[in-house]
Short mmCIF file of C-alpha atoms and ligand atoms in Angstrom, two decimals:
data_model
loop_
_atom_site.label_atom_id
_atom_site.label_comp_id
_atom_site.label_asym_id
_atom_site.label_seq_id
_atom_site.Cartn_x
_atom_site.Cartn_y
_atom_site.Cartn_z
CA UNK A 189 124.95 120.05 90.05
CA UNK A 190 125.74 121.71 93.02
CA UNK A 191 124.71 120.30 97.03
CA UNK A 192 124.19 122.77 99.50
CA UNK A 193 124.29 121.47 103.09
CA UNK A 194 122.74 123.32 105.89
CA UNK A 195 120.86 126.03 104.00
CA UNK A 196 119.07 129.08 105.07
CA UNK A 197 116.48 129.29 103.76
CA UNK A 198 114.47 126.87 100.99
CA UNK A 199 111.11 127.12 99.41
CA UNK A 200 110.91 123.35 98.36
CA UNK A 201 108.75 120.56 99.16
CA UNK A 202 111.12 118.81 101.95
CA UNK A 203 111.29 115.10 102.03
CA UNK A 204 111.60 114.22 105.32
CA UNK A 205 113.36 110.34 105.94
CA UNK A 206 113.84 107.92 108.96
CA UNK A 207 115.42 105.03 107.47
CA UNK A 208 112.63 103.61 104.77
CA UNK A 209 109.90 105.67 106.66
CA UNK A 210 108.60 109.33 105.69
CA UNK A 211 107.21 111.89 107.84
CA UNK A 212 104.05 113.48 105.48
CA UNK A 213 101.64 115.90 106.77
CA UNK A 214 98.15 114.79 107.84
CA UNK A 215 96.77 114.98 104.46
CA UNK A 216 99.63 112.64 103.02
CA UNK A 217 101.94 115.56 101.48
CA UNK A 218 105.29 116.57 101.59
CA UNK A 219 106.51 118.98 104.65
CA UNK A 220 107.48 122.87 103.73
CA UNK A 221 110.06 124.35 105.80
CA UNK A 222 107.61 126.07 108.45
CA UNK A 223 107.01 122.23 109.08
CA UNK A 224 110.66 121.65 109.77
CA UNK A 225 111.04 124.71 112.24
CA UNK A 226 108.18 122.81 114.48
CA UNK A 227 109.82 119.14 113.48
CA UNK A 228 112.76 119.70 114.64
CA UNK A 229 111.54 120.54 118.06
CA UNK A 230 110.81 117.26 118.34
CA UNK A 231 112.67 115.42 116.09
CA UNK A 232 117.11 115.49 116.01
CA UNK A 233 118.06 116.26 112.12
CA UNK A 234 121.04 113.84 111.59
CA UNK A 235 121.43 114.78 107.93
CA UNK A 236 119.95 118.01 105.20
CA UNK A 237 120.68 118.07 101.66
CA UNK A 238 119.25 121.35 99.54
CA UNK A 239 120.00 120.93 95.80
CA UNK A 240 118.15 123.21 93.74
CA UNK A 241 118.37 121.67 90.30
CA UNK A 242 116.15 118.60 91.16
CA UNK A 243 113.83 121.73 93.89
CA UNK A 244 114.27 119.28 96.54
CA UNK A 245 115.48 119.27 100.49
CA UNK A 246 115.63 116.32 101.74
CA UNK A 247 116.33 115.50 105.27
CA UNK A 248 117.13 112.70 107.72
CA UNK A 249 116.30 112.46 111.33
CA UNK A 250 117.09 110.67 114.12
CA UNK A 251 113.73 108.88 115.15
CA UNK A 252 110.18 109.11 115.02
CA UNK A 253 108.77 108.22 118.81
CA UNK A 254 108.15 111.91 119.43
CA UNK A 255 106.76 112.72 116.61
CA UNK A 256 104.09 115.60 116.66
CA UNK A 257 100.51 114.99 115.93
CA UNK A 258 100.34 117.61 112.96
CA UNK A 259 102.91 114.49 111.17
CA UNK A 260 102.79 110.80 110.58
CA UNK A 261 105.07 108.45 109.18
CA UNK A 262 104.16 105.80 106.35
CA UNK A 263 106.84 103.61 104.69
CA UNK A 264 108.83 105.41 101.38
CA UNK A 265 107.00 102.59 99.28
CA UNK A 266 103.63 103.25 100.32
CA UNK A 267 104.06 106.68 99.46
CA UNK A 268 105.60 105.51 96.12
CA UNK A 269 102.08 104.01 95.54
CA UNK A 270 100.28 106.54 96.05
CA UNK A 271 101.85 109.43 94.09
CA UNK A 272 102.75 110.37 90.89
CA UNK A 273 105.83 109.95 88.60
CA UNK A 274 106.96 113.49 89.56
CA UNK A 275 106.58 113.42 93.29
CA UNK A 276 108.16 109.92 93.67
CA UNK A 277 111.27 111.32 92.11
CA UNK A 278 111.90 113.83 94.34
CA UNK A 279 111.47 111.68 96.70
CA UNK A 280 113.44 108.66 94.89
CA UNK A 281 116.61 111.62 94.36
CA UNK A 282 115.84 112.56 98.27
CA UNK A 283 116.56 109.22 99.59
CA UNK A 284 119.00 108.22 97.06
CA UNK A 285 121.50 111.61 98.15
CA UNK A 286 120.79 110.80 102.07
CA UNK A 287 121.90 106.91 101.55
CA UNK A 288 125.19 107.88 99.56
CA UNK A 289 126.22 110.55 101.82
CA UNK A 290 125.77 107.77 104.91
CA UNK A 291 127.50 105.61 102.71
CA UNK A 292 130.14 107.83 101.62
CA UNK A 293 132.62 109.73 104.47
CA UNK A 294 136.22 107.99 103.24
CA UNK A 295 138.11 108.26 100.52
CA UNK A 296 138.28 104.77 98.02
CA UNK A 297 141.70 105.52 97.19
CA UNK A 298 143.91 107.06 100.09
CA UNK A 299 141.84 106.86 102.86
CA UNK A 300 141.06 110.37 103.73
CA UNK A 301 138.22 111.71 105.35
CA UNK A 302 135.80 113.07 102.79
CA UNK A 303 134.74 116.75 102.38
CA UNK A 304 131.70 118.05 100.41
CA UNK A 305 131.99 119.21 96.84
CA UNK A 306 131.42 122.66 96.25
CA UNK A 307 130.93 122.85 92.73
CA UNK A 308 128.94 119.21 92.50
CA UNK A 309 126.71 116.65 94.65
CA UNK A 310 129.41 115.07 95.02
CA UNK A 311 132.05 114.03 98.22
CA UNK A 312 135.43 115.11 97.19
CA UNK A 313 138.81 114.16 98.81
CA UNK A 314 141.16 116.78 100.42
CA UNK A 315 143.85 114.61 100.06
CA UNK A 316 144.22 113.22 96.29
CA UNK A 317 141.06 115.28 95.15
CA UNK A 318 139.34 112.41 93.99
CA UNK A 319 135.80 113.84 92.98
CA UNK A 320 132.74 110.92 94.51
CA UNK A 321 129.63 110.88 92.75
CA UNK A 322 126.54 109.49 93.60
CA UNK A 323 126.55 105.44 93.09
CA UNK A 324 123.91 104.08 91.50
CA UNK A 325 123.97 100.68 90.94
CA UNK A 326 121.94 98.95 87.73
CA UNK A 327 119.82 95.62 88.22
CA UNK A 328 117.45 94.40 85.74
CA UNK A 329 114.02 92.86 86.61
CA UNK A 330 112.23 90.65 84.27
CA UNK A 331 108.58 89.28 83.59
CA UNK A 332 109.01 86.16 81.47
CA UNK A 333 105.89 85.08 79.42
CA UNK A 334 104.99 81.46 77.95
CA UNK A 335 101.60 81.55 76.44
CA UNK A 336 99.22 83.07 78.69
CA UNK A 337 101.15 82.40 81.65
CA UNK A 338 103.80 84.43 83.91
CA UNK A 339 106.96 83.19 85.56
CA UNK A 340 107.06 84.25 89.15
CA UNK A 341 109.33 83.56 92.28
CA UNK A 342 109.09 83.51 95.56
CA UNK A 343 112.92 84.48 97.11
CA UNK A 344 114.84 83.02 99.44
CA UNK A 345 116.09 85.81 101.58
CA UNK A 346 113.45 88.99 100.71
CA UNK A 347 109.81 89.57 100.43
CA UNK A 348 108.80 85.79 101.05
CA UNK A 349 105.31 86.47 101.67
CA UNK A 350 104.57 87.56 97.69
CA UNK A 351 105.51 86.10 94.36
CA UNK A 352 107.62 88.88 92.13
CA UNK A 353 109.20 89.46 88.80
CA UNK A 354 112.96 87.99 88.54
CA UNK A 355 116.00 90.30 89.49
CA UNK A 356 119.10 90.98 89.84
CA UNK A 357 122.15 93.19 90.07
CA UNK A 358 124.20 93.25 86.64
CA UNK A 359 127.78 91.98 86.54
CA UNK A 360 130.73 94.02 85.39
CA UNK A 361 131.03 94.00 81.78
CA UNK A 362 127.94 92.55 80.30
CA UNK A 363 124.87 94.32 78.54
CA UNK A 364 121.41 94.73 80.56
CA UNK A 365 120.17 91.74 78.23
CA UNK A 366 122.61 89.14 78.75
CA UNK A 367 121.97 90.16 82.21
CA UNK A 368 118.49 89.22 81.85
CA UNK A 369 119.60 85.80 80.18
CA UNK A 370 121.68 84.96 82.29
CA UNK A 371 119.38 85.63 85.80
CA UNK A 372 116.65 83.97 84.64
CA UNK A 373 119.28 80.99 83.90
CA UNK A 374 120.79 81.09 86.99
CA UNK A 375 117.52 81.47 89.02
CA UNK A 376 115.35 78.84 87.21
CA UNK A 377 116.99 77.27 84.33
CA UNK A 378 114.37 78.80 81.77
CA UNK A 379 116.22 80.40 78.41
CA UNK A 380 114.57 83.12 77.01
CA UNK A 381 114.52 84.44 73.71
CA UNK A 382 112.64 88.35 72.84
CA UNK A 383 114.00 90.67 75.22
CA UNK A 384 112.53 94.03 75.46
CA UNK A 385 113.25 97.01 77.64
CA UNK A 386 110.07 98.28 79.19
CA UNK A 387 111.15 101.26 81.13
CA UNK A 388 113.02 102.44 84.22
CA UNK A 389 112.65 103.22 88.10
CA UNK A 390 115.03 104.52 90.20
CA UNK A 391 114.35 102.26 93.59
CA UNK A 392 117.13 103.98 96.44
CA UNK A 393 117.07 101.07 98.80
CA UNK A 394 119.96 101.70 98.50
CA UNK A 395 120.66 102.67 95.31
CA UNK A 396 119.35 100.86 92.65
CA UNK A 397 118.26 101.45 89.48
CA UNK A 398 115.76 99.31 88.28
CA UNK A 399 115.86 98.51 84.21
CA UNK A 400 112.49 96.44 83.61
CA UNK A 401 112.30 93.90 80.88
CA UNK A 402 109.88 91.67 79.05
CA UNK A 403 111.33 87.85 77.59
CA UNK A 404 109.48 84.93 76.14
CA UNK A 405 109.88 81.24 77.32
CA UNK A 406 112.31 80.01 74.98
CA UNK A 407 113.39 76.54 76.17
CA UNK A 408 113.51 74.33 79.63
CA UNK A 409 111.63 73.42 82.98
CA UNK A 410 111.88 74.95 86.05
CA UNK A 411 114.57 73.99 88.21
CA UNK A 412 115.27 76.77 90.80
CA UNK A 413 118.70 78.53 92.74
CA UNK A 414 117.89 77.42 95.99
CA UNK A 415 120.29 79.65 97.83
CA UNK A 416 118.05 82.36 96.16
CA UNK A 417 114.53 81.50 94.55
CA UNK A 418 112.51 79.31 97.80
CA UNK A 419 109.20 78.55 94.72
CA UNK A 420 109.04 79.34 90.81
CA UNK A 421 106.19 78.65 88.89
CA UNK A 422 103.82 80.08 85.73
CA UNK A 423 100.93 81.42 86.52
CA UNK A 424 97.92 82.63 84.94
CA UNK A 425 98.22 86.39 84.34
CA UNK A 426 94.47 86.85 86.00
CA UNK A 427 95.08 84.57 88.85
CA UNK A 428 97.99 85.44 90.68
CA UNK A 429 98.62 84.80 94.10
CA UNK A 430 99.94 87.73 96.24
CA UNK A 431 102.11 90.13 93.94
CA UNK A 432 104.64 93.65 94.61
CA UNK A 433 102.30 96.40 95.11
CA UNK A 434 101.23 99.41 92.59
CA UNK A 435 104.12 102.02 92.35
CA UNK A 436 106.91 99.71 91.60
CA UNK A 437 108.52 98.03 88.23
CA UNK A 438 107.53 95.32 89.41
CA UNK A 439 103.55 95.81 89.40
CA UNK A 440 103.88 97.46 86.05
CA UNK A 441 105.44 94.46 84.54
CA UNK A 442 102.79 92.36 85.75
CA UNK A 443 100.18 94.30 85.04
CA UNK A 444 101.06 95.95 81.83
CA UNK A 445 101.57 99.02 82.52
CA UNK A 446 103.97 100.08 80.05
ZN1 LIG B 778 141.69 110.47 98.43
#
């Protein structure tokens, strides 16, 4: 696939990003170009990606404070929640391409400054051509059942104020289920037996992809990672206390949805 940087002209529904925020139109949908020629009268454009193959443009600015009142910004999950599969790719893919290309100007092997690809999305070195694609990084997330009950945990470091499905980034070298094994270890001394993929999401902050499971209690108490996991405990599936919102993994593991 190729990436076209500053294009002309575009017909596509253009994400528009300011860190995890969106800029949306009044009646919560995606910008079309007219709306960038007045955005951008306000608004400096730090980054634009075109890439026809997934019809999107996506596009980073500087700041929102002078934001016109045609626009408003709501948070990239939010919007996640509210729309469906198709329209939270584009924007998944949108954010996803702006967060590599921040994350991606040097070369991993010699050094050199990087240049874009013109024949992929992709960075590519004009030193020891050294084609960079797009990282994505796997983590698997987990909703372990005993009974009529649900394992949740409260983290350490993120999202204290809810309880949430187990996670983690997978190690070099291991499948996604003895990732899964070994988290739920690791985080709250619970073995599992029954693992069973559930689906996908794509969740760009900053580039993960998200590969939901399902496991059954198998053996052990609670005991949790404190560095990592501040409360564990089962709960009743109907009375939860505060959980992740609709539009992620997270709310279809605990809800079903799959
Ligand atoms: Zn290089």
């Amino acid at each position: 696939m190729a990436i076209i940087v500053n294009p002309t002209h575009s017909q596509f529904p253009v994400v528009v990003m300011c860190d995890r925020n969106m800029v949306v139109t009044q009646n919560d949908t995606l910008l079309s170009l007219k709306d960038i020629e007045t955005l951008q009268q306000y608004c400096e454009i730090i980054d634009r990606i075109e890439e026809k193959e997934f019809s999107i443009c996506a596009i980073e600015i500087a700041d929102t404070t002078s934001l016109p009142d045609t626009f408003k910004i709501k948070t990239i999950r939010q919007f996640f929640a509210e729309n469906d599969e198709q329209t939270t790719l584009l924007v998944s893919r949108a954010k996803a391409l702006i967060n590599w290309r921040k994350n991606t100007r040097f070369c991993s092997i010699c050094g050199s400054k990087l240049k874009n690809s013109l024949q992929f999305t992709a960075m590519e070195c004009p030193n020891c051509k050294k084609i960079h694609f797009p990282r994505i990084e796997p983590c698997i997330i987990v909703l372990v059942n005993k009974g009529d009950k649900i394992l949740l945990a409260r983290h350490t470091q993120r999202n204290q104020d809810i309880y949430a499905c187990l996670a983690g980034f997978m190690e070099a070298g291991e499948t996604a289920e003895h990732a899964v094994a070994r988290e739920i270890f690791e985080e709250t001394g619970i073995q599992v037996k029954n693992i069973q993929y559930r689906g996908s999401q794509s969740w760009p902050f900053p580039s993960q992809l998200m590969l939901g499971f399902t496991a059954e209690y198998k053996s052990g108490e609670i005991r949790t990672q404190a560095e990592e996991i501040s409360d564990a405990q089962w709960f009743d599936r109907d009375n939860c206390p505060a959980t992740p919102q609709p539009g992620s993994i997270a709310y279809r593991l605990i809800h079903q949805e799959y």
